Tab-separated table of C-alpha atoms and ligand atoms in Angstrom:
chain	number	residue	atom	x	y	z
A	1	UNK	CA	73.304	-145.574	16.853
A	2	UNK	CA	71.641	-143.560	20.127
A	3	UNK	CA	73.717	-141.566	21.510
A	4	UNK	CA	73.192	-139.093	24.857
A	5	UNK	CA	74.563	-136.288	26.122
A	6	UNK	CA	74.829	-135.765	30.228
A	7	UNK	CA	76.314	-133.741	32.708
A	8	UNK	CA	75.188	-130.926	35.466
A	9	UNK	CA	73.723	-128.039	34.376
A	10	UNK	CA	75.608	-125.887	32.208
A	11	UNK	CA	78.328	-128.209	31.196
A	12	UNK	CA	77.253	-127.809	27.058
A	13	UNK	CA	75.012	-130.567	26.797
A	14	UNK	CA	72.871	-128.567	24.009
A	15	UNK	CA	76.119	-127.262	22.666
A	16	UNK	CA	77.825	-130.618	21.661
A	17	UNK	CA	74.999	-132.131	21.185
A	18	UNK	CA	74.304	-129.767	18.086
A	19	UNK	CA	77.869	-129.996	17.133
A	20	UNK	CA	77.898	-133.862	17.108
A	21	UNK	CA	74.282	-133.582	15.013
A	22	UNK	CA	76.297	-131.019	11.899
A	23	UNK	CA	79.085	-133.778	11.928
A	24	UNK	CA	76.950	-136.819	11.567
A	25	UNK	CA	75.083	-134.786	8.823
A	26	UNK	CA	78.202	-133.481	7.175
A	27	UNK	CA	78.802	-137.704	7.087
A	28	UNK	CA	75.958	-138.028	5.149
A	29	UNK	CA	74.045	-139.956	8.285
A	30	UNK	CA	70.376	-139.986	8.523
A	31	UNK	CA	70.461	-138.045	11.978
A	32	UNK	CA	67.403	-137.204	14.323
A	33	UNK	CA	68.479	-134.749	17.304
A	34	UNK	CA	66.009	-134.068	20.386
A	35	UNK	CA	66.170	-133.614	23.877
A	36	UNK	CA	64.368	-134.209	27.649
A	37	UNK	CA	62.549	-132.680	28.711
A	38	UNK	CA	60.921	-132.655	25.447
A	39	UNK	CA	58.958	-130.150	23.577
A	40	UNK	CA	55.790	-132.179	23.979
A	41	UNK	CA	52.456	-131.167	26.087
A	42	UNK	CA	54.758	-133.663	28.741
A	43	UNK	CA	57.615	-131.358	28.902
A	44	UNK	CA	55.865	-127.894	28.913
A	45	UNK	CA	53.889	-129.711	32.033
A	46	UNK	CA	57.388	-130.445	33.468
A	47	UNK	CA	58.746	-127.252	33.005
A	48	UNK	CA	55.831	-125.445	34.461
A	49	UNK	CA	55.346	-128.132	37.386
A	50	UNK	CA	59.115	-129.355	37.872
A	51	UNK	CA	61.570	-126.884	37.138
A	52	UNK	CA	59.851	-122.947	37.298
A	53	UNK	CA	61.021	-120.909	40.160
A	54	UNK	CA	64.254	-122.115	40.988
A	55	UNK	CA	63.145	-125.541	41.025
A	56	UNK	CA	60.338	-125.555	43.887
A	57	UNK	CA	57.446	-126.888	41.425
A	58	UNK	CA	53.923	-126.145	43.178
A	59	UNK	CA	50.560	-127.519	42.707
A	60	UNK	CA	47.736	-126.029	44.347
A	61	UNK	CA	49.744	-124.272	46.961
A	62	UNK	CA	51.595	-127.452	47.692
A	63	UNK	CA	55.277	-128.549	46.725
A	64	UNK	CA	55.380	-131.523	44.395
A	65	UNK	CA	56.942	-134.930	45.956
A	66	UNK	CA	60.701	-136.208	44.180
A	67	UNK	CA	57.830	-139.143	43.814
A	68	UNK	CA	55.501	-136.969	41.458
A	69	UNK	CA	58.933	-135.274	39.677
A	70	UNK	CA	60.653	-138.858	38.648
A	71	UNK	CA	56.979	-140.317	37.548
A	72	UNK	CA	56.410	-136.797	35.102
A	73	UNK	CA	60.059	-137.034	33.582
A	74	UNK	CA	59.045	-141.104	33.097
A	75	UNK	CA	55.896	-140.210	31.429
A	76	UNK	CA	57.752	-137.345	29.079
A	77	UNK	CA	60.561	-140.343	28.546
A	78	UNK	CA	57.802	-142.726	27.679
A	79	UNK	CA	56.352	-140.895	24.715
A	80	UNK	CA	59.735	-139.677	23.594
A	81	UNK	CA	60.908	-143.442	23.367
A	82	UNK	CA	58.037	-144.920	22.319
A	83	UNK	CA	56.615	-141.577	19.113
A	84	UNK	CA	60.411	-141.069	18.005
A	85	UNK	CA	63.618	-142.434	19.061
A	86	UNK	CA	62.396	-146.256	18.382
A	87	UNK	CA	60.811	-145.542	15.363
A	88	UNK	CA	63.934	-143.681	14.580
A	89	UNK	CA	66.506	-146.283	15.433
A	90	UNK	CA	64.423	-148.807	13.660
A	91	UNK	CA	64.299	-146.443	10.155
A	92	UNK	CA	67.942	-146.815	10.527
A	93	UNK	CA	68.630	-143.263	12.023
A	94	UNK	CA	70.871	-142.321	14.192
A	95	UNK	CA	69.504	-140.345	17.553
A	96	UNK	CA	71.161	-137.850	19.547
A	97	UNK	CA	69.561	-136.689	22.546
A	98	UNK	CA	70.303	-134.021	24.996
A	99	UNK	CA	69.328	-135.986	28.478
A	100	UNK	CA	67.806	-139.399	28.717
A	101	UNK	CA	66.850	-141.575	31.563
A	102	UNK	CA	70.635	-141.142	32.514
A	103	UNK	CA	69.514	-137.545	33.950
A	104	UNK	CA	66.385	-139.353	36.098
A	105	UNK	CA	68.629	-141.575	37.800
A	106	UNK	CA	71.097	-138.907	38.573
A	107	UNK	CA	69.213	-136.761	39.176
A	108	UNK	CA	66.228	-137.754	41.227
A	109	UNK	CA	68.396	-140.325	43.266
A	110	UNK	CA	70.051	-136.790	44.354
A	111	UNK	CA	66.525	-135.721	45.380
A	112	UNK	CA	66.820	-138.867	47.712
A	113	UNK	CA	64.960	-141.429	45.429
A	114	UNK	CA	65.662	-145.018	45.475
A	115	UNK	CA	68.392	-145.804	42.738
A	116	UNK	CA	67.130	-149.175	42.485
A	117	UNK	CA	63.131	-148.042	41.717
A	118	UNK	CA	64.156	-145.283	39.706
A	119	UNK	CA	65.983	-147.962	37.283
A	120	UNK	CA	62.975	-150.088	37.427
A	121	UNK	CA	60.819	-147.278	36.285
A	122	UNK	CA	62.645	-146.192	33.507
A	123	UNK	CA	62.822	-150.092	32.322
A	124	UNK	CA	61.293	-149.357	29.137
A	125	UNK	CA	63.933	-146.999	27.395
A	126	UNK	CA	66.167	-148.948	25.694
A	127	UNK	CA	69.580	-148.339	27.037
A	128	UNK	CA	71.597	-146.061	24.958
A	129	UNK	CA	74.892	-147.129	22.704
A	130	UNK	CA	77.016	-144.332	24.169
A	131	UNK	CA	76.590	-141.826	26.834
A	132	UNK	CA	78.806	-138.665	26.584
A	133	UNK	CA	79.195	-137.478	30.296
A	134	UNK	CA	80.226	-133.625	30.040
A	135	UNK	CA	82.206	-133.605	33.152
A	136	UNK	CA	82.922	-130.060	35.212
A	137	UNK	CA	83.484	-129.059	39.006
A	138	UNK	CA	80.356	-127.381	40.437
A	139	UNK	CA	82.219	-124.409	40.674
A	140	UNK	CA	82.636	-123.813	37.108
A	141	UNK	CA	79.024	-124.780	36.161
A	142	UNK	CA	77.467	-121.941	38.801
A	143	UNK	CA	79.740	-119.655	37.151
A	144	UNK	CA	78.321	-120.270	33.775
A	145	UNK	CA	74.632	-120.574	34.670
A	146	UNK	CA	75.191	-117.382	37.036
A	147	UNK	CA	74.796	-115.447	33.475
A	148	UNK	CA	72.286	-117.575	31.971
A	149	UNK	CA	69.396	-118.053	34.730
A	150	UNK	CA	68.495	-116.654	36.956
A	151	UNK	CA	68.020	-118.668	40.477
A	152	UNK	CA	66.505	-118.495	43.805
A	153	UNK	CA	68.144	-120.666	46.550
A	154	UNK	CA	71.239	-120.895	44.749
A	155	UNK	CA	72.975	-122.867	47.719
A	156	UNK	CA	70.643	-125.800	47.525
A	157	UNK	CA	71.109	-125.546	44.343
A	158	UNK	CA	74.647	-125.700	43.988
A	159	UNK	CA	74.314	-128.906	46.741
A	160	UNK	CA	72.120	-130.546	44.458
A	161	UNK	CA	74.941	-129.862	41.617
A	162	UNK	CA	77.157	-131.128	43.509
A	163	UNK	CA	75.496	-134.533	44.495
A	164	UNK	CA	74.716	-134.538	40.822
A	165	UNK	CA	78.082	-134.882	39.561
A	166	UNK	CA	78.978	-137.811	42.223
A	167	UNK	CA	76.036	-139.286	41.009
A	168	UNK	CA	76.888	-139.448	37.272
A	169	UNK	CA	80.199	-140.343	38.115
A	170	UNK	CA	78.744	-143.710	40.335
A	171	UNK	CA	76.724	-144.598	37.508
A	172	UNK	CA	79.173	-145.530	35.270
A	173	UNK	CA	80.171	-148.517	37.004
A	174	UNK	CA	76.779	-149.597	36.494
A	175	UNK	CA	76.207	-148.501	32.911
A	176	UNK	CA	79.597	-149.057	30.989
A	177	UNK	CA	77.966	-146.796	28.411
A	178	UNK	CA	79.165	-143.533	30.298
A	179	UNK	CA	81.992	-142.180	28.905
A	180	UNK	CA	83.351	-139.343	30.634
A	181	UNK	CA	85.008	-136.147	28.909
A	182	UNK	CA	86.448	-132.923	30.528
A	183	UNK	CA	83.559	-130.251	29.829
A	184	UNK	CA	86.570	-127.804	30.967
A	185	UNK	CA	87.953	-128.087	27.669
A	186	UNK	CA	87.613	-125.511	25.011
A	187	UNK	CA	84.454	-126.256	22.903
A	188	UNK	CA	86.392	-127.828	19.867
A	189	UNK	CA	88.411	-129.806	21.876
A	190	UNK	CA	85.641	-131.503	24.021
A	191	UNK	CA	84.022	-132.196	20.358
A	192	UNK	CA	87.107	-133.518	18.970
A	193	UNK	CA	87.003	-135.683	21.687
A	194	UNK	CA	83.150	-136.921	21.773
A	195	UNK	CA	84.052	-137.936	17.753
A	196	UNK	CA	86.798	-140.278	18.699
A	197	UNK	CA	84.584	-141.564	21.038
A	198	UNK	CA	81.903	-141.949	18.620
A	199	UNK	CA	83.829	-143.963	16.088
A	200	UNK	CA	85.460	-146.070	18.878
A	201	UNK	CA	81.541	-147.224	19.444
A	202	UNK	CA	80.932	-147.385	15.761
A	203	UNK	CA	83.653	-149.550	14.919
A	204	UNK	CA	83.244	-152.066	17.580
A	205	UNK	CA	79.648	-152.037	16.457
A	206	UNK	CA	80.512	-153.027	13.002
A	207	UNK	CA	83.006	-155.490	13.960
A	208	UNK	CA	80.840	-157.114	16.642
A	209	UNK	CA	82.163	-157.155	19.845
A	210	UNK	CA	79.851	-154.502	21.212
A	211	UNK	CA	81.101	-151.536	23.587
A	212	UNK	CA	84.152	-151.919	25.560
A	213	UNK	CA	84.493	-150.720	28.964
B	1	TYD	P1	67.570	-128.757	30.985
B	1	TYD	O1	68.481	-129.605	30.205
B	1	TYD	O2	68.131	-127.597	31.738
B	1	TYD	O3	66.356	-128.302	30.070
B	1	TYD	P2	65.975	-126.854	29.526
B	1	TYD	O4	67.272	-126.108	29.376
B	1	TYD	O5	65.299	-127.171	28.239
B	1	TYD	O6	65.044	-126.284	30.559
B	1	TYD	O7	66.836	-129.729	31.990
B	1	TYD	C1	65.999	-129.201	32.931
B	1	TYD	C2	66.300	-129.741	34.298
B	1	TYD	O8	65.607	-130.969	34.503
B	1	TYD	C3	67.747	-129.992	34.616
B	1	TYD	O9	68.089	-129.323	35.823
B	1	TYD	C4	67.806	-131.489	34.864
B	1	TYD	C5	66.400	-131.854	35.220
B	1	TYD	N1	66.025	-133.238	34.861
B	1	TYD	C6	65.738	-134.143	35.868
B	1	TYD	O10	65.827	-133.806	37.059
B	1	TYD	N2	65.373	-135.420	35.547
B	1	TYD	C7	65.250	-135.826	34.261
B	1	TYD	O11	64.916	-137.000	34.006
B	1	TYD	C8	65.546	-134.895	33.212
B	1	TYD	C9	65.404	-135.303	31.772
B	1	TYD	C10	65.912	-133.596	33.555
């Protein structure tokens, strides 16, 4: 089973992801947990070129294009994919990852990319079993982050947030895999929550009939 965890910044992506990970070993499952951007040569260059200094990536004095940012997330994806969650899924594993091409299209179509050529770049990753969409108003996520990072151009980025979360919420009529959950929730609650989802995929897996919308 691959399973993905999405949602604005500060929402507790890393947080439920981890919690999801303990339960699935605590099941006795042979679990691999990761995240994008990775912790790859890729990733470090995205961090560094992408997201340092309140998200205005430079190179050589110059800003880099939404162009440049979707192909570096798609090249990070591309090893991820292809060095460990296939070879994971195919060992029988299951994967949980924190972001996936779910955060590209989201993402970078808020940057004012083309939905249509960002799904056509990311046509190699296999399309995940379920997508957990931690849901929360902008409001709530600057409010959280305010204490965690700190930002530069915080309106633009709260805008960006904000087209963000429309964004996600548009994509699940085109990928029936989002499944949205309340990331206002208290932290055992929204996990509570992401298991019943979990074995609502898992049981229609076993039984065939693949995952209902
Ligand atoms: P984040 O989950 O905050 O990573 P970390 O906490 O390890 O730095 O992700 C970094 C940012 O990258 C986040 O604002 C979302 C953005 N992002 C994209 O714009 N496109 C993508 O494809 C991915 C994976 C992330």
């Amino acid at each position: 089973m691959f399973i993905v965890f999405e949602g604005i910044d500060g929402a507790g992506k890393s947080t439920q992801a981890r919690l999801l990970y303990e339960w699935f070993r605590e099941n006795g499952y042979e679990v691999v947990l990761t995240k994008e951007p990775t912790d790859t040569a890729f990733g470090r260059l995205i961090r560094r070129l992408v997201l340092m200094g309140g998200k205005e990536g430079i190179i050589d004095g110059a800003k880099i294009s939404p162009d440049s940012e979707a192909l570096l997330f798609a090249a990070d994806r591309a090893e991820h994919v292809h060095r460990l969650i296939e070879p994971s899924l195919r060992e029988g594993k299951t994967v949980i990852s924190d972001r996936y091409f779910y955060s590209s299209l989201a993402y970078q179509w808020a940057r004012g990319l083309d939905l249509q050529w960002l799904i056509d770049l990311n046509r190699f990753a296999p399309r995940a079993d379920l997508v957990v969409l931690l849901d929360l108003p902008v409001e709530e996520s600057v409010k959280r982050l305010r204490g965690r990072k700190v930002k530069s151009e915080f309106d633009r980025i709260v805008e960006l947030q904000r087209k963000v979360r429309n964004n996600y919420i548009k994509l699940m009529e085109r990928f029936p895999e989002i499944r949205i959950v309340n990331a206002l929730q208290d932290e055992r609650r929204v996990h509570e929550e992401v298991v019943s989802l979990v074995e609502r995929v898992m049981k229609a897996g076993s039984s065939g009939d693949g995952v209902s919308t």
